[in-house]
Amino acid sequence: MTTTTTTAPAAVLQSAWREIRLSWLFISADRWTTIFPATCFVVAAVVHARLSPPDAVLTLAGGALYFWLFVYEHTLANQLVGVEEDRVNKPFRPLVTGQSTVRGARLRLYAVRVLFPLYGYWLGVLEWALMWQVLSLLQHEYGWGRHWLGRNLYAGLGVIAQLAAAWGMVTAVTPDAWRWIVTLTVTVTLLMSVQDLRDMTGDRAVRRSTMPLVFGETPTRVFLCTGFAVGPVAIHYFLMEPAGRHWWAVATDVLLGGLSLLLAVRVMRLRGREHDQRSYRLVEQWYTLALAASVYTLR
């Protein structure tokens, strides 16, 4: 009896740790588009609202957990409908490696779909949590993910659900915050097809409609190159110029604009799965850096 009593807490902790580790395996590839950048926008809202240090710490911890659940719902739903594709494009994912069963992933998805809106309600951002869930259903259950336009709209509208929640869990969304949200929404909607360049083999195998497969690889690269080339203008006019002529705004302008121009060159000149994967990672890092800059430009 004593042994059972003393080992039960340890067993619970081990089970909890296994779940945390497994959830990380599901979401780790998407951390730069969700947990990290969205939490940066929470920091920007905290700075803007001038929360006390204890309140700021609690808010940031709560925000990080929210966006963990945010991306966990996406990755579970996405990987459940894409096992065969992942055998080609992403063989490291848990459903392919056997670290999770399909049944286990489905049960976790059901649990997250209940917990996520409840937690969103507790944080005061229920409408944005529900928006994300509707988008996820459209993407994974109702065919958006099989069409290039639906895929891009899912990513773009997802930015609204993500960033409006990040700011709204701290304070009312300001016009300046909305300017950032709208600018990044348009940017992501137009340029997110960069992720499809690396996945053409798997997408072709499952007959998924993506920009490179519908319009051709070269026309898609020209479109993306043009978008990244004009990116510095949008970055300057909509994100940096309103902050004023401070040295840190100029430095951020140069950094983000330079990354955008680098991406314009990469998508045209550097082809192949490895190069396209690196280009996509740079887009993710650009997005995170942009939202990190919001901390000191939206004060």
Short mmCIF file of N, CA and C in Angstrom, two decimals, residues 151-159 163 181-195 224 283 286-287:
data_model
loop_
_atom_site.label_atom_id
_atom_site.label_comp_id
_atom_site.label_asym_id
_atom_site.label_seq_id
_atom_site.Cartn_x
_atom_site.Cartn_y
_atom_site.Cartn_z
N ARG A 151 -5.58 27.44 -48.69
CA ARG A 151 -4.38 27.31 -47.86
C ARG A 151 -3.83 28.68 -47.48
N ASN A 152 -3.78 29.59 -48.46
CA ASN A 152 -3.25 30.92 -48.18
C ASN A 152 -4.18 31.73 -47.29
N LEU A 153 -5.50 31.59 -47.51
CA LEU A 153 -6.46 32.30 -46.65
C LEU A 153 -6.40 31.78 -45.22
N TYR A 154 -6.22 30.48 -45.07
CA TYR A 154 -6.11 29.89 -43.74
C TYR A 154 -4.92 30.50 -43.00
N ALA A 155 -3.79 30.59 -43.67
CA ALA A 155 -2.60 31.17 -43.03
C ALA A 155 -2.81 32.65 -42.72
N GLY A 156 -3.37 33.40 -43.68
CA GLY A 156 -3.54 34.83 -43.49
C GLY A 156 -4.57 35.16 -42.42
N LEU A 157 -5.76 34.55 -42.51
CA LEU A 157 -6.79 34.80 -41.51
C LEU A 157 -6.36 34.27 -40.14
N GLY A 158 -5.53 33.24 -40.15
CA GLY A 158 -4.99 32.73 -38.90
C GLY A 158 -4.15 33.77 -38.17
N VAL A 159 -3.50 34.66 -38.93
CA VAL A 159 -2.73 35.74 -38.31
C VAL A 159 -3.66 36.65 -37.49
N LEU A 163 -2.97 37.12 -33.59
CA LEU A 163 -2.46 38.37 -33.04
C LEU A 163 -3.54 39.18 -32.32
N ILE A 181 -1.54 44.05 -37.36
CA ILE A 181 -2.24 42.80 -37.64
C ILE A 181 -2.65 42.73 -39.10
N VAL A 182 -3.22 43.82 -39.63
CA VAL A 182 -3.69 43.82 -41.02
C VAL A 182 -2.50 43.72 -41.98
N THR A 183 -1.43 44.46 -41.70
CA THR A 183 -0.25 44.42 -42.58
C THR A 183 0.32 43.01 -42.65
N LEU A 184 0.46 42.35 -41.52
CA LEU A 184 1.02 41.01 -41.51
C LEU A 184 0.05 39.98 -42.09
N THR A 185 -1.24 40.22 -41.92
CA THR A 185 -2.24 39.32 -42.52
C THR A 185 -2.13 39.34 -44.04
N VAL A 186 -2.06 40.52 -44.62
CA VAL A 186 -1.95 40.64 -46.08
C VAL A 186 -0.63 40.03 -46.55
N THR A 187 0.45 40.31 -45.85
CA THR A 187 1.76 39.78 -46.22
C THR A 187 1.76 38.25 -46.23
N VAL A 188 1.27 37.66 -45.16
CA VAL A 188 1.26 36.20 -45.05
C VAL A 188 0.34 35.58 -46.10
N THR A 189 -0.82 36.17 -46.33
CA THR A 189 -1.75 35.63 -47.33
C THR A 189 -1.12 35.58 -48.70
N LEU A 190 -0.41 36.64 -49.06
CA LEU A 190 0.18 36.72 -50.41
C LEU A 190 1.42 35.85 -50.57
N LEU A 191 2.20 35.69 -49.50
CA LEU A 191 3.52 35.08 -49.65
C LEU A 191 3.67 33.71 -49.01
N MET A 192 2.61 33.19 -48.41
CA MET A 192 2.75 31.93 -47.69
C MET A 192 3.01 30.74 -48.62
N SER A 193 2.76 30.91 -49.90
CA SER A 193 3.01 29.80 -50.83
C SER A 193 4.48 29.43 -50.92
N VAL A 194 5.35 30.20 -50.29
CA VAL A 194 6.76 29.82 -50.26
C VAL A 194 6.92 28.45 -49.59
N GLN A 195 6.01 28.11 -48.67
CA GLN A 195 6.11 26.80 -48.03
C GLN A 195 5.81 25.65 -49.00
N LEU A 224 6.48 35.31 -55.94
CA LEU A 224 7.01 35.44 -54.58
C LEU A 224 8.21 36.39 -54.55
N VAL A 283 11.51 32.90 -43.68
CA VAL A 283 10.23 33.61 -43.61
C VAL A 283 9.68 33.55 -42.19
N TRP A 286 11.69 35.87 -40.10
CA TRP A 286 11.31 37.25 -40.41
C TRP A 286 10.04 37.63 -39.65
N TYR A 287 9.07 36.74 -39.67
CA TYR A 287 7.79 36.99 -38.98
C TYR A 287 8.01 37.18 -37.48
#
